[in-house]
Every structure is written in C-alpha cells, then in structure tokens.
mmCIF file of C-alpha atoms in Angstrom:
data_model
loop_
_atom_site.group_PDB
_atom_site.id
_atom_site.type_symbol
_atom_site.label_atom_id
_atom_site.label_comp_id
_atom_site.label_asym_id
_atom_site.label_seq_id
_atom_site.Cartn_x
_atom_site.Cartn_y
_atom_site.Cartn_z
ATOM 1 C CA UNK W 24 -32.922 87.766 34.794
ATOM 2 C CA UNK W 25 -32.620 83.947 35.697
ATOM 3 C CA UNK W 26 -36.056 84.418 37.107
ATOM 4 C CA UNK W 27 -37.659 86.320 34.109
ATOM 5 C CA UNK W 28 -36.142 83.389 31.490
ATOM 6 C CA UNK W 29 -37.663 80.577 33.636
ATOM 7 C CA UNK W 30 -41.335 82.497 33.683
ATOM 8 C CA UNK W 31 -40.917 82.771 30.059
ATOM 9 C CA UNK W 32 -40.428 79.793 28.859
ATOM 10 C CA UNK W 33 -43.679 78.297 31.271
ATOM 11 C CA UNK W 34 -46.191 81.210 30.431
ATOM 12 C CA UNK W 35 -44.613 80.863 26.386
ATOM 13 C CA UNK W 36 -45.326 77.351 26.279
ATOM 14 C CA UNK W 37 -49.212 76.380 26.351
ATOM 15 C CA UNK W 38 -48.832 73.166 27.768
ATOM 16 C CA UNK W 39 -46.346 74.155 31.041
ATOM 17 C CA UNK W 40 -48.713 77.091 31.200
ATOM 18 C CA UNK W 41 -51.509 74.955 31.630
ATOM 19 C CA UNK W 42 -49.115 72.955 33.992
ATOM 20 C CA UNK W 43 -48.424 76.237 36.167
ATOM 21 C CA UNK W 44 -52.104 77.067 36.604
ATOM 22 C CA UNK W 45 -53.080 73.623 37.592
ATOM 23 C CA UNK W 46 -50.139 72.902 39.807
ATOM 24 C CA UNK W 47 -48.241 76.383 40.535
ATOM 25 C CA UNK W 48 -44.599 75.867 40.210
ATOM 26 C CA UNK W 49 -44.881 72.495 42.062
ATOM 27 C CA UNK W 50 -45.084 71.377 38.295
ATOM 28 C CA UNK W 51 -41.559 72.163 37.407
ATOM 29 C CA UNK W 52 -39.868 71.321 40.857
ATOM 30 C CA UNK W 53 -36.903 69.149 40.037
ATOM 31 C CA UNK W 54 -37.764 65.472 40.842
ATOM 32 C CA UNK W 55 -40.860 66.536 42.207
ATOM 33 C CA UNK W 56 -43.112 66.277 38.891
ATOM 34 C CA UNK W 57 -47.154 66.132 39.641
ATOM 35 C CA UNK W 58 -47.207 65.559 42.978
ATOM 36 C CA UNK W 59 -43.961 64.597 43.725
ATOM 37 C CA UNK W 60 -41.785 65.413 46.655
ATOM 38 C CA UNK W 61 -41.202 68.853 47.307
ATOM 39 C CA UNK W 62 -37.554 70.640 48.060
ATOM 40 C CA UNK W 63 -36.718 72.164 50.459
ATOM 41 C CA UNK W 64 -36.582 75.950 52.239
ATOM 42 C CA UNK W 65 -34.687 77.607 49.492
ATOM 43 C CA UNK W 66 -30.972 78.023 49.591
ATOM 44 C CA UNK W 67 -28.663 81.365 50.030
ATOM 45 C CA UNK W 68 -30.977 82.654 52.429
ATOM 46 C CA UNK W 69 -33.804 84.050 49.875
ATOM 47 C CA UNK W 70 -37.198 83.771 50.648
ATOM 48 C CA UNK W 71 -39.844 80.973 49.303
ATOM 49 C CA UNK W 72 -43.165 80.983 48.183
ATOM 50 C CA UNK W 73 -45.452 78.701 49.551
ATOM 51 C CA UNK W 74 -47.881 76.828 47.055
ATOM 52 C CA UNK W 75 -50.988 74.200 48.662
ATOM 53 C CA UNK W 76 -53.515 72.498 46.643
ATOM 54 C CA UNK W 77 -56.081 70.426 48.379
ATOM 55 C CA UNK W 78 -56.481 67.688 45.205
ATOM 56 C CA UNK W 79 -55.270 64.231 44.853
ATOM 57 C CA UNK W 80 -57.973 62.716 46.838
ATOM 58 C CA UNK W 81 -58.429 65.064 49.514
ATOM 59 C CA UNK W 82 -55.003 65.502 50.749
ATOM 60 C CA UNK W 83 -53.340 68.602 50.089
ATOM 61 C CA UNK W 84 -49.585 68.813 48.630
ATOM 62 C CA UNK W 85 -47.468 71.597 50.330
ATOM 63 C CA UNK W 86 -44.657 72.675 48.076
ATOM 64 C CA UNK W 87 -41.343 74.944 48.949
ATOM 65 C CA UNK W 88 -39.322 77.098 46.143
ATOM 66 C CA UNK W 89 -36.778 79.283 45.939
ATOM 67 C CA UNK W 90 -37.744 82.784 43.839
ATOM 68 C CA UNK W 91 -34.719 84.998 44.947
ATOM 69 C CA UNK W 92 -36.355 86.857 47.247
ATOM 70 C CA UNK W 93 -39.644 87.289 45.388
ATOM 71 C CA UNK W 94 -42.974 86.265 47.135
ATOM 72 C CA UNK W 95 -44.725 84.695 43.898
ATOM 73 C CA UNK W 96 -42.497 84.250 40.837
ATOM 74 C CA UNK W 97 -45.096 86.674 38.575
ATOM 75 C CA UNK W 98 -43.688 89.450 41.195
ATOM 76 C CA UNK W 99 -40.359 89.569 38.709
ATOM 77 C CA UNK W 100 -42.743 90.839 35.857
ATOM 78 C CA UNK W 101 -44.133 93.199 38.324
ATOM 79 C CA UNK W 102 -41.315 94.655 39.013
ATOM 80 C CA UNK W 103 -39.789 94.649 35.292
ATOM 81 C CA UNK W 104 -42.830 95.549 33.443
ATOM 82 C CA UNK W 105 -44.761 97.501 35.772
ATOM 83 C CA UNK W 106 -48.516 96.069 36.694
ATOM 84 C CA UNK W 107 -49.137 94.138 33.745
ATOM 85 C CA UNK W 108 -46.949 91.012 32.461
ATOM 86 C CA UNK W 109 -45.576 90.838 29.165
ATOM 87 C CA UNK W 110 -48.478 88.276 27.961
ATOM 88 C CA UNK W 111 -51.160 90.297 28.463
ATOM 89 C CA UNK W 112 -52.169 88.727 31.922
ATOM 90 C CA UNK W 113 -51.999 90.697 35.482
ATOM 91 C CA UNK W 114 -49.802 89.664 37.568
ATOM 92 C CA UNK W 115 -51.163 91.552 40.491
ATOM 93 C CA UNK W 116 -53.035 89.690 43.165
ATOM 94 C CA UNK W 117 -55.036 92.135 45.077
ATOM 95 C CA UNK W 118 -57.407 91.437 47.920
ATOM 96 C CA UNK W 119 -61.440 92.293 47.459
ATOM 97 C CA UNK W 120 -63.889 93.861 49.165
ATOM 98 C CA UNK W 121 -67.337 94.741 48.962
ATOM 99 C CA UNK W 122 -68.538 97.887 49.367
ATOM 100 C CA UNK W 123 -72.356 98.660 50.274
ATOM 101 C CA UNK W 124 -74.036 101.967 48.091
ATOM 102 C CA UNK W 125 -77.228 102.977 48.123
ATOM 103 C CA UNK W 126 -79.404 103.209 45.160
ATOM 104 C CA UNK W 127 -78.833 107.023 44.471
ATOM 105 C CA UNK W 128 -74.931 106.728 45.390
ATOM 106 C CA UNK W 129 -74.265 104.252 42.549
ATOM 107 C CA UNK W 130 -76.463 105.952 39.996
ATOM 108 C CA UNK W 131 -74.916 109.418 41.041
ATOM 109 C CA UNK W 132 -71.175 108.145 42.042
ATOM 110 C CA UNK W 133 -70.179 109.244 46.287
ATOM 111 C CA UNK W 134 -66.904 109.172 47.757
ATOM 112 C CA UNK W 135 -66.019 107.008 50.665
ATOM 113 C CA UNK W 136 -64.111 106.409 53.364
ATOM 114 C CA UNK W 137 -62.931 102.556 53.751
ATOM 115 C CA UNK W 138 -60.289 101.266 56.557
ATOM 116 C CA UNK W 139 -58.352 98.404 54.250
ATOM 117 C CA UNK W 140 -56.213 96.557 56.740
ATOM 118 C CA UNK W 141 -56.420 99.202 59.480
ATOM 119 C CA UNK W 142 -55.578 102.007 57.164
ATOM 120 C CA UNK W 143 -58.265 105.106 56.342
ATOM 121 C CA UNK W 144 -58.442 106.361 53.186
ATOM 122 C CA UNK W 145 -61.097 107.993 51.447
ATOM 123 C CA UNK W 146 -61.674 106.773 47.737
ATOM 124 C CA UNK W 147 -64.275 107.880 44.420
ATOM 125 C CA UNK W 148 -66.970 106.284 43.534
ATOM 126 C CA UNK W 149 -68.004 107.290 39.841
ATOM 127 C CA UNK W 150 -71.275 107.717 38.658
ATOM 128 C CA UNK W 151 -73.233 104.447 36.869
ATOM 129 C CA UNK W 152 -71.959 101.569 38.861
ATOM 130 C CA UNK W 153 -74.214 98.449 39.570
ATOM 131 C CA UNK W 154 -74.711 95.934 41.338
ATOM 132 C CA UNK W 155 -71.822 93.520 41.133
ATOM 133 C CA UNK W 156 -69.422 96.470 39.686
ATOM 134 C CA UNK W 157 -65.312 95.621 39.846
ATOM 135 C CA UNK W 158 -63.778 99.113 40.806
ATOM 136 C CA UNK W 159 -59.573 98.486 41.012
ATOM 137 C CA UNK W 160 -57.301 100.247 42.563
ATOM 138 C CA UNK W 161 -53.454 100.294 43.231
ATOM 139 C CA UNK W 162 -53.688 97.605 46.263
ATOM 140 C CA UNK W 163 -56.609 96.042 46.431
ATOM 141 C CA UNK W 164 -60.086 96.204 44.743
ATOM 142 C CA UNK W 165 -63.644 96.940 45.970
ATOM 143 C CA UNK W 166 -67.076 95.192 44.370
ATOM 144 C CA UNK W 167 -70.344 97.128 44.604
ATOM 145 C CA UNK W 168 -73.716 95.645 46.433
ATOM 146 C CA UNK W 169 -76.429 98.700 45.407
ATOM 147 C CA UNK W 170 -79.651 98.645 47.790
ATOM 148 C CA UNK W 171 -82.991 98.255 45.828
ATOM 149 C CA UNK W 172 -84.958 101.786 45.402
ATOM 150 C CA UNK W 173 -88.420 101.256 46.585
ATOM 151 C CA UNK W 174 -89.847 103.092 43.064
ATOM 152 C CA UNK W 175 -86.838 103.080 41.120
ATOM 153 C CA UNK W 176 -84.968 100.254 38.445
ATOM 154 C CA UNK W 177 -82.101 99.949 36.897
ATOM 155 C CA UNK W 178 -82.660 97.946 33.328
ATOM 156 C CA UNK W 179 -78.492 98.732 32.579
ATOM 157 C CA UNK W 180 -78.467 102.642 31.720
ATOM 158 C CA UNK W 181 -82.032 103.057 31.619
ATOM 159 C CA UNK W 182 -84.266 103.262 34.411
ATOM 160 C CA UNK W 183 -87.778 102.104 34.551
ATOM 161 C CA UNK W 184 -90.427 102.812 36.889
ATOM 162 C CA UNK W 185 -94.147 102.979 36.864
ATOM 163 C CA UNK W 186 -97.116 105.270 37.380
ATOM 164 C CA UNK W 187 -101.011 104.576 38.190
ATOM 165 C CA UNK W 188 -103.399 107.181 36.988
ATOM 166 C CA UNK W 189 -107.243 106.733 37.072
ATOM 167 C CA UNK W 190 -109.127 105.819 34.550
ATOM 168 C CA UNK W 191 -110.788 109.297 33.969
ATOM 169 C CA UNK W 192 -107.034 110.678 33.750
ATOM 170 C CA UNK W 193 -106.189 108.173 31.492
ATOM 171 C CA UNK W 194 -109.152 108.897 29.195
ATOM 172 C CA UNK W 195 -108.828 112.800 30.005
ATOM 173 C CA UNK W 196 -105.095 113.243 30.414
ATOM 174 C CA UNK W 197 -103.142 115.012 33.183
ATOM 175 C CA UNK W 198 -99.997 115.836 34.486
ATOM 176 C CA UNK W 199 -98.127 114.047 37.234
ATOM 177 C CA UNK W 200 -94.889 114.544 38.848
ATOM 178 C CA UNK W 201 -92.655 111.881 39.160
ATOM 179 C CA UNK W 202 -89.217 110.866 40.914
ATOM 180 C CA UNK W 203 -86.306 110.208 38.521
ATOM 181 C CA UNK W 204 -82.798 109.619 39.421
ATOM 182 C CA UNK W 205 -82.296 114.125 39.349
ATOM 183 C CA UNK W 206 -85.284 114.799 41.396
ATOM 184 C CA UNK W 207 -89.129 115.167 40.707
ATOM 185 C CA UNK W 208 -90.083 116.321 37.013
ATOM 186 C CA UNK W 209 -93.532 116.609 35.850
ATOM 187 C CA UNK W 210 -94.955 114.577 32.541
ATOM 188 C CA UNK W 211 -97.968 115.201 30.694
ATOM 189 C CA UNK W 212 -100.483 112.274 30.227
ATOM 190 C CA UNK W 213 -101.961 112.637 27.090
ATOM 191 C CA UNK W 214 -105.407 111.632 26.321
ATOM 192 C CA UNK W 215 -106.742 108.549 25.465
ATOM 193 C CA UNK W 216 -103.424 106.893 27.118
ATOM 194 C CA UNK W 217 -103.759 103.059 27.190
ATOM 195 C CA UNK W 218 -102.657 100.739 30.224
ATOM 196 C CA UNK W 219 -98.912 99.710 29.824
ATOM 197 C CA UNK W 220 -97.897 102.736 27.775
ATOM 198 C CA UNK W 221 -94.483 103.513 28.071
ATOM 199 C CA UNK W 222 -93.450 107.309 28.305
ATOM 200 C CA UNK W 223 -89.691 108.048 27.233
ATOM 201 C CA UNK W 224 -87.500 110.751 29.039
ATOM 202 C CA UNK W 225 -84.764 111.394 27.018
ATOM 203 C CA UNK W 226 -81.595 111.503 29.202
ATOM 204 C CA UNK W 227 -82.997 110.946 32.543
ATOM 205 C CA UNK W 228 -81.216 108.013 32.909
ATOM 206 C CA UNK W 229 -77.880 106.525 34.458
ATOM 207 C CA UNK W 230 -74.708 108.310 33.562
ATOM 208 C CA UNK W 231 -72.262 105.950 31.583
ATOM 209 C CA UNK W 232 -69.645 104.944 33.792
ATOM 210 C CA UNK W 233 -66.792 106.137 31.161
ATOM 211 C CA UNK W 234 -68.417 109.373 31.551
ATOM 212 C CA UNK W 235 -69.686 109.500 27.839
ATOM 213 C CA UNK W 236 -73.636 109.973 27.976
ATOM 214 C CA UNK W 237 -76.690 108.489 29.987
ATOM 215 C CA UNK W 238 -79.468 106.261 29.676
ATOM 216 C CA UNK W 239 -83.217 107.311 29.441
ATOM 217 C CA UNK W 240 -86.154 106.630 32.249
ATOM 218 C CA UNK W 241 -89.459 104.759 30.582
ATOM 219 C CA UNK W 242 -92.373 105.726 32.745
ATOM 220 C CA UNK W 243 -95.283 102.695 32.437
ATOM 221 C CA UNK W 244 -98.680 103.728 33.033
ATOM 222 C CA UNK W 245 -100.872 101.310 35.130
ATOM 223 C CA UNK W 246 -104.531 102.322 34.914
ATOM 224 C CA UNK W 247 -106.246 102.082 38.763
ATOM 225 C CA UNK W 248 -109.454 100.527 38.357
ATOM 226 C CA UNK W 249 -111.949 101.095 41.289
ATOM 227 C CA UNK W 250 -112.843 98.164 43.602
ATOM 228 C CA UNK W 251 -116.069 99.882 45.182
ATOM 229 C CA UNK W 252 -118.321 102.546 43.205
ATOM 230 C CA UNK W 253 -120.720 104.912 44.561
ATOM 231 C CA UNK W 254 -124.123 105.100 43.308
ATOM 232 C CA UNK W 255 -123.230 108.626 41.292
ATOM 233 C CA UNK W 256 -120.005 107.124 40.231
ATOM 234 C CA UNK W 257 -121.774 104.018 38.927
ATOM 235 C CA UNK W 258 -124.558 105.884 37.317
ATOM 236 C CA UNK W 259 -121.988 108.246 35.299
ATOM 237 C CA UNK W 260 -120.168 105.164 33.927
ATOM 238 C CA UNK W 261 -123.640 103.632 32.626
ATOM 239 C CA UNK W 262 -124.652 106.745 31.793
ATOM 240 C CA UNK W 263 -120.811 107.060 29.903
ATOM 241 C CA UNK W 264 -121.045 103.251 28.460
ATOM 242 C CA UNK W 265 -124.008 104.096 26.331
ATOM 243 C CA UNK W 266 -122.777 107.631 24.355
#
C-alpha cells in the first residue's frame, strides 16, 4: 500500500495534483524537480512507466519510475477500488474509436460488429444516439459519426422536417403522407393553413437514450407557388382575387 499512500497524498493535495497533471510523476522524482534529471530503470526488477512531454521549448523530457510492477501509478486504484478512483476521477485510460451509423441506426439503436485490435466482437448500439455520442465500454470506447437523412433532422429528441403543399391545398386542406423516423403516417392539412406552420406529432420523435420517453416530429409547411400559369389557371386566380 506504499503505492496507494504516495497517490494519495498527490491527488489529496491541490497543488501536487496540479503538479501531476502538468508534469506526470516527473514532478515528484527525487532530485529531478520540473524538469530535472530523470532516474533511472527502476530497481528490483519491477517494471516502469514511461512519461514524455514535448514542453520546455520544444524539447521533450523523457522520465523513468519505478511503480512496482504497475504500468501507470492510477493502475493501484484500479485494482483496489475497481474502475473508478477514490476521488471521483477514472482512472481508466481506454483507447477510442469512431464508429460510422446511419441516420435510422442511431435514431433506432443497431448492433455491430467491430474488430478492436484484431479481435471481433459484436456490441449494442441503443436507440437516440447523435452525432458526437461517447458510448464506453469495459476496454475501450467508441464515438458516433450519424450520416445526414436527406428529409430528416435531428433538433436533440425532436425531429423536424418539412412539407410543400400547393397553394389550393393550403387554402382547401388535404392529407399527405409523410416519412417519420417509424415509417410513413398520414397528417391532415387543415384549411386555411399558412406558410411556415408547424404541425406537432406527439411522440414521433427520437427515443431518449436512458430509455425513458421520446421526442416529437414538427412538420413545417412550405406553400409551392407556381413559376408558369396557364391561361385557365391564371384566369381562375383573377377570377378568385376579386370574390
């Protein structure tokens, strides 16, 4: 518990903590100070941990200490107090990688199989994840990069896309059938509806990631105004302009 005492008193102490994650344990290295001369391969045949920084004007510092046998001195907390240390910090380093989803696989969660460091495995993706989404696991973590739907966005929970009716549908109403994130679902237009109206579906949204409810999908209506008219067609709107 040599080990555990020495971590203590750095991580307890706010100023050699600040010491530690500016210089590693190069800080603390007898006779060595900030930047000092380093010992040696450590003694008793344990292994060291290797700390570089590349400061100090360029030139980077290569430092040699003895942990007894541990790769990085947080590895003692690791192994006393499980994956977390006793300050509230992890003390696991894991590697990341990024993970490409589609659209659809982050909204509706996939599973997957990854090769990490020649290994197979096949691992859950849950529903709700984003773009830029931290998923951890025992050895190593993966972030998300989710593809752009070409009708379909994500505004957090909620997804938002639009709809063009014509301007007779808009001053008529109708029913149109759109894509949401659970398949095609019909809406009713109503009457009178105005350009940039926003129609709420309740729960047709993203699932919350912790499993607990799901956003809602705004529809926006964009009214299509004609670029050419037909004689008829121009005569009807005159004809409509003056009732």
């Amino acid at each position: 518990f040599k080990e555990i005492n020495e971590a203590y008193q750095v991580l307890s102490d706010p100023q050699k903590k600040s010491a530690y994650d500016q210089y590693g344990y190069a800080a603390f290295a007898p006779g060595g100070g900030f930047g000092g001369a380093g010992q040696g391969a450590g003694q008793g045949g344990f292994n060291t941990y290797s700390w570089s920084s590349g400061g100090g004007g360029g030139q980077g510092v290569n430092f040699d200490f003895d942990f007894g046998g541990f790769s990085d001195p947080f590895d003692i907390f690791e192994m006393v107090f499980g994956e977390r240390s006793p300050f509230g910090q992890s003390t696991r380093r894991v590697p990341r990688y990024v993970l490409q989803l589609d659209f659809m696989e982050a909204v509706n969660g996939v599973e997957k199989q990854i090769e990490i460091e020649g290994k197979k495995q096949k691992i859950k993706i849950p529903a709700g994840v984003d773009n830029g989404s931290e998923i951890k696991f025992s050895n190593f973590a993966i972030v998300c990069e989710v593809s752009r739907h070409s009708k379909l966005n994500r505004r957090g929970y909620d997804i938002v896309s639009e709809e063009e009716i014509s301007y007779s549908q808009a001053a008529l109403g109708t029913v149109k059938e759109i894509e949401t994130v659970e398949g095609l679902v019909k809406i009713r237009i109503p009457s009178g509806t105005q350009p940039g109206t926003q129609i709420r579906l309740r729960g047709k949204g993203v699932k919350h990631v912790s499993g607990h409810g799901r956003g809602d999908h705004y529809v926006i209506i964009r009214l299509k105004i004609p670029t050419k008219l037909n004689r008829d067609q121009k005569r009807l709107l005159e004809e409509l302009e003056k009732t």
